[in-house]
XYZ file of C-alpha atoms in Angstrom:
313
model
C 33.537 15.368 -33.265
C 30.605 13.430 -31.785
C 29.156 14.470 -28.449
C 28.217 11.480 -26.338
C 25.476 12.317 -23.891
C 25.521 10.429 -20.625
C 22.405 8.651 -19.384
C 20.690 10.726 -16.678
C 17.851 10.164 -14.232
C 14.916 12.364 -15.276
C 12.274 12.829 -12.564
C 8.809 14.273 -12.177
C 6.740 14.749 -9.024
C 2.977 15.047 -8.863
C 0.066 14.645 -6.488
C -2.089 11.651 -7.466
C -4.531 9.453 -5.512
C -4.064 11.793 -2.547
C -0.377 10.858 -2.441
C 2.904 12.338 -3.550
C 4.201 10.363 -6.551
C 7.636 10.700 -8.127
C 8.405 8.936 -11.419
C 11.972 8.581 -12.722
C 13.367 7.276 -15.993
C 16.999 6.784 -16.998
C 17.760 8.001 -20.527
C 20.150 10.106 -22.561
C 17.202 11.912 -24.156
C 15.180 14.237 -21.941
C 12.112 14.623 -24.131
C 11.910 10.853 -24.685
C 12.144 10.284 -20.905
C 9.431 12.867 -20.273
C 7.066 11.165 -22.736
C 7.520 7.856 -20.896
C 6.997 9.511 -17.519
C 3.784 11.076 -18.927
C 2.591 7.595 -19.894
C 3.214 6.401 -16.315
C 1.354 9.389 -14.840
C -1.618 8.850 -17.193
C -1.825 5.233 -16.056
C -1.947 6.292 -12.392
C -4.676 8.856 -13.220
C -6.679 6.127 -14.970
C -6.452 3.867 -11.918
C -7.368 6.735 -9.605
C -10.640 7.239 -11.546
C -11.373 3.529 -11.275
C -10.751 3.129 -7.552
C -11.424 6.484 -5.905
C -14.136 6.820 -3.271
C -14.106 10.608 -3.717
C -16.006 10.618 -6.970
C -19.615 9.507 -7.168
C -19.278 7.745 -10.490
C -16.370 5.448 -9.608
C -16.935 1.693 -9.668
C -15.949 1.510 -6.000
C -18.719 3.894 -4.989
C -21.244 2.101 -7.175
C -20.433 -1.132 -5.310
C -20.667 0.649 -1.932
C -23.983 2.326 -2.792
C -25.510 -1.061 -3.535
C -24.288 -2.780 -0.367
C -26.993 -5.104 0.908
C -29.072 -4.348 -2.212
C -27.654 -5.970 -5.334
C -24.471 -7.095 -7.113
C -22.765 -4.483 -9.305
C -21.060 -5.212 -12.619
C -17.510 -3.852 -12.656
C -14.543 -3.895 -15.016
C -12.445 -7.061 -14.992
C -9.574 -4.965 -13.616
C -11.468 -3.871 -10.484
C -12.869 -7.374 -10.091
C -9.411 -8.951 -10.188
C -7.988 -6.407 -7.738
C -10.784 -7.237 -5.277
C -10.173 -10.941 -5.853
C -6.463 -10.530 -5.059
C -7.345 -8.412 -2.008
C -9.550 -11.201 -0.661
C -6.688 -13.654 -1.141
C -4.460 -11.411 0.994
C -7.245 -11.238 3.621
C -7.298 -15.031 3.754
C -3.530 -15.191 3.994
C -3.388 -12.645 6.845
C -6.491 -14.037 8.608
C -8.360 -10.782 8.119
C -5.589 -8.392 9.233
C -5.820 -6.991 5.688
C -9.406 -6.217 4.708
C -10.645 -3.835 1.989
C -14.095 -3.658 3.621
C -12.621 -1.372 6.316
C -14.418 1.557 4.629
C -17.433 1.276 6.964
C -15.440 2.427 9.999
C -16.681 5.664 11.531
C -13.843 8.161 11.277
C -15.247 10.216 14.161
C -14.141 7.513 16.556
C -10.555 7.932 15.453
C -9.343 11.498 15.210
C -5.658 10.925 15.853
C -4.932 14.355 17.224
C -4.383 15.932 20.604
C -8.077 15.876 21.459
C -7.979 12.088 21.669
C -7.146 11.299 25.291
C -8.730 7.877 25.759
C -9.479 4.821 23.684
C -13.127 4.036 22.970
C -14.384 1.204 25.144
C -14.020 -2.290 23.706
C -17.761 -2.728 23.036
C -18.070 0.519 21.063
C -14.948 -0.312 19.082
C -16.148 -3.837 18.341
C -19.518 -2.491 17.157
C -17.689 -0.087 14.857
C -15.955 -2.877 13.009
C -18.760 -5.399 12.762
C -19.320 -4.510 9.099
C -15.659 -5.198 8.281
C -15.608 -8.743 6.952
C -14.013 -9.717 3.672
C -16.083 -12.939 3.704
C -19.129 -10.758 2.970
C -17.658 -9.544 -0.327
C -19.318 -11.833 -2.857
C -17.655 -12.217 -6.259
C -19.315 -13.678 -9.324
C -16.568 -14.525 -11.783
C -18.862 -15.338 -14.667
C -20.852 -12.083 -14.529
C -17.932 -10.001 -13.191
C -20.024 -8.614 -10.317
C -19.230 -7.602 -6.748
C -21.857 -7.715 -4.017
C -21.432 -6.522 -0.432
C -23.770 -8.666 1.659
C -24.453 -6.227 4.494
C -26.086 -2.810 4.145
C -23.599 -0.136 5.221
C -20.545 -2.116 4.147
C -17.950 -0.188 2.169
C -14.817 -1.223 0.345
C -11.792 1.011 -0.185
C -8.364 0.516 -1.685
C -6.294 2.606 0.734
C -4.207 -0.430 1.654
C -3.417 -1.659 -1.848
C -4.355 1.021 -4.400
C -1.169 3.075 -4.554
C 0.955 -0.092 -4.719
C -1.194 -1.331 -7.597
C -0.873 2.060 -9.329
C 2.926 2.083 -8.860
C 3.166 -1.437 -10.279
C 1.009 -0.547 -13.304
C 2.936 2.697 -13.985
C 6.182 0.695 -13.911
C 4.753 -1.882 -16.361
C 3.579 0.831 -18.763
C 6.966 2.571 -18.683
C 8.796 -0.725 -19.209
C 6.527 -1.642 -22.139
C 7.412 1.722 -23.688
C 11.125 0.964 -23.489
C 12.258 2.414 -20.157
C 14.915 -0.094 -19.077
C 15.712 1.623 -15.753
C 13.493 3.708 -13.529
C 11.709 4.187 -10.247
C 8.082 4.853 -9.343
C 7.809 6.207 -5.809
C 4.299 6.479 -4.362
C 4.772 8.277 -1.033
C 7.445 5.818 0.033
C 6.006 2.760 -1.735
C 8.666 2.229 -4.364
C 9.127 0.084 -7.400
C 12.591 0.166 -8.985
C 13.939 -1.636 -12.034
C 17.178 -1.647 -14.006
C 20.223 0.241 -12.782
C 21.313 3.802 -12.058
C 23.295 5.617 -14.793
C 26.533 4.637 -13.007
C 25.640 0.956 -13.381
C 24.846 0.459 -9.690
C 21.588 -0.752 -8.161
C 19.172 1.799 -6.710
C 19.816 2.671 -3.059
C 16.792 3.106 -0.848
C 16.691 4.331 2.727
C 14.355 2.973 5.387
C 13.024 5.949 7.350
C 13.930 6.258 11.001
C 10.642 5.732 12.894
C 11.625 8.540 15.286
C 11.873 11.107 12.482
C 10.670 10.368 8.992
C 13.297 12.589 7.362
C 16.235 10.625 8.839
C 17.380 7.275 7.501
C 17.446 4.186 9.709
C 19.310 1.913 7.305
C 20.026 1.496 3.604
C 19.587 -1.287 1.102
C 20.315 -1.576 -2.605
C 17.640 -3.003 -4.891
C 16.790 -3.638 -8.507
C 13.624 -5.186 -9.954
C 12.117 -4.960 -6.495
C 9.395 -3.058 -4.697
C 9.487 -1.664 -1.180
C 6.635 -0.363 0.989
C 6.725 1.022 4.505
C 3.842 1.362 6.910
C 4.758 3.452 9.931
C 2.990 5.105 12.830
C 5.653 7.771 13.292
C 3.474 10.364 11.581
C 0.039 9.642 13.020
C -0.230 8.315 16.555
C -1.453 9.251 20.020
C 0.037 8.663 23.444
C -2.504 7.424 25.974
C -1.360 6.353 29.429
C 2.265 6.419 28.311
C 1.593 3.957 25.484
C 1.862 4.754 21.790
C -1.162 3.853 19.624
C -0.845 4.027 15.868
C -3.440 5.209 13.347
C -3.624 1.609 12.112
C -6.825 -0.021 13.347
C -7.064 -3.757 13.933
C -10.152 -4.736 11.887
C -10.986 -7.504 14.359
C -11.082 -5.385 17.518
C -11.620 -1.866 16.198
C -8.788 -0.687 18.441
C -5.543 0.931 17.337
C -2.399 -1.146 17.120
C 0.576 -0.744 19.427
C 3.959 -2.458 19.628
C 5.342 -1.702 16.174
C 6.591 1.630 14.852
C 7.221 0.646 11.268
C 7.130 -2.288 8.878
C 9.011 -2.285 5.588
C 8.160 -4.993 3.058
C 10.548 -5.871 0.216
C 9.219 -8.029 -2.605
C 8.977 -8.243 -6.389
C 5.620 -6.502 -6.741
C 4.572 -3.066 -5.412
C 0.950 -4.089 -4.947
C 1.879 -6.972 -2.630
C 4.440 -4.830 -0.782
C 1.782 -2.164 -0.133
C -0.856 -4.722 0.878
C 1.369 -6.657 3.303
C 2.850 -3.735 5.276
C -0.265 -2.963 7.335
C -1.292 -6.558 8.224
C 2.203 -7.303 9.534
C 1.842 -4.217 11.766
C -1.487 -5.559 13.036
C -0.249 -9.133 13.530
C 2.734 -8.061 15.632
C 6.430 -8.894 15.389
C 6.436 -12.676 15.817
C 3.235 -13.603 13.959
C 4.105 -11.091 11.222
C 7.609 -12.484 10.687
C 6.329 -16.080 10.811
C 3.920 -15.287 7.983
C 6.568 -13.498 5.874
C 9.061 -16.335 6.415
C 6.530 -18.810 5.008
C 6.035 -16.790 1.819
C 8.246 -16.883 -1.249
C 10.196 -13.831 -2.517
C 9.105 -11.474 0.238
C 11.048 -10.005 3.162
C 10.271 -7.669 6.064
C 12.105 -5.226 8.321
C 10.253 -4.338 11.528
C 11.077 -1.636 14.068
C 9.232 -2.024 17.380
C 8.157 0.658 19.884
C 11.539 0.364 21.618
C 13.491 0.870 18.346
C 14.513 -2.781 18.211
C 15.067 -4.023 14.682
C 13.719 -7.388 13.477
C 14.146 -8.857 10.002
C 12.837 -11.855 8.121
C 15.333 -14.594 7.489
C 16.880 -13.587 4.156
C 17.469 -9.916 4.694
C 20.753 -8.029 4.838
C 20.847 -4.367 5.791
C 23.836 -2.044 5.678
């Protein structure tokens, strides 16, 4: 008599790129699934080496070290990621900007010791080096040059989405027809659960990250949430998030969380923060003009806003 094994979701969690990643693959063969998950994890590790600012020999740090000095030759992969980042900066009028790395962290320790905002002049001075227009790309020579000394790029706003997207591609190329890559809440899901249903994802309640605000079912989609429910300060009865507006240098208020739903994890990751910075109306206007992308916004008063094609349960 033949034993028919049922497809199962095999999962693995690990800490990568300073984030908690969980990779899942649906299969009826555990060791096969684990091999494919390994391939996904190795891809994320590879990207981490490429983009990290914590290791002296990364391409990112080489570019930052030579800010104001000379262009640096990088891999085509890093070059193209920077190129796409600049496109998102243009689209969001600078609300997304990978040159945020120059900001002085001492100004922003979002803990109890922070009782007042820095004055506008100090804050503005802090962000004067943030300007994506000063990232000079040379397509022919594959070089990146930061025009101003002291400028720094970093991929905190797009890197884990890019890594999730790449891990998904690698797993799909190796034959995983259904799976999920979850990068600390930035998720990319494809195929179906073993029971034939789409994947169900919960949008965290901004009041407590472990509760669910609402659910949606997805397949072949990516979801990213940017929320200030974990890091924020209350000053004068107003809630300020750890998200800094690159134009003013001041923290953002008004929005508790933004969830972006689209076909690509990199774009989902990259768009969540700028929508927070732009505010409810401007953020939704931008999303509504773009193809194949939706947003769910929760404001400081727990009011829910959605872009025009979204249906929550």
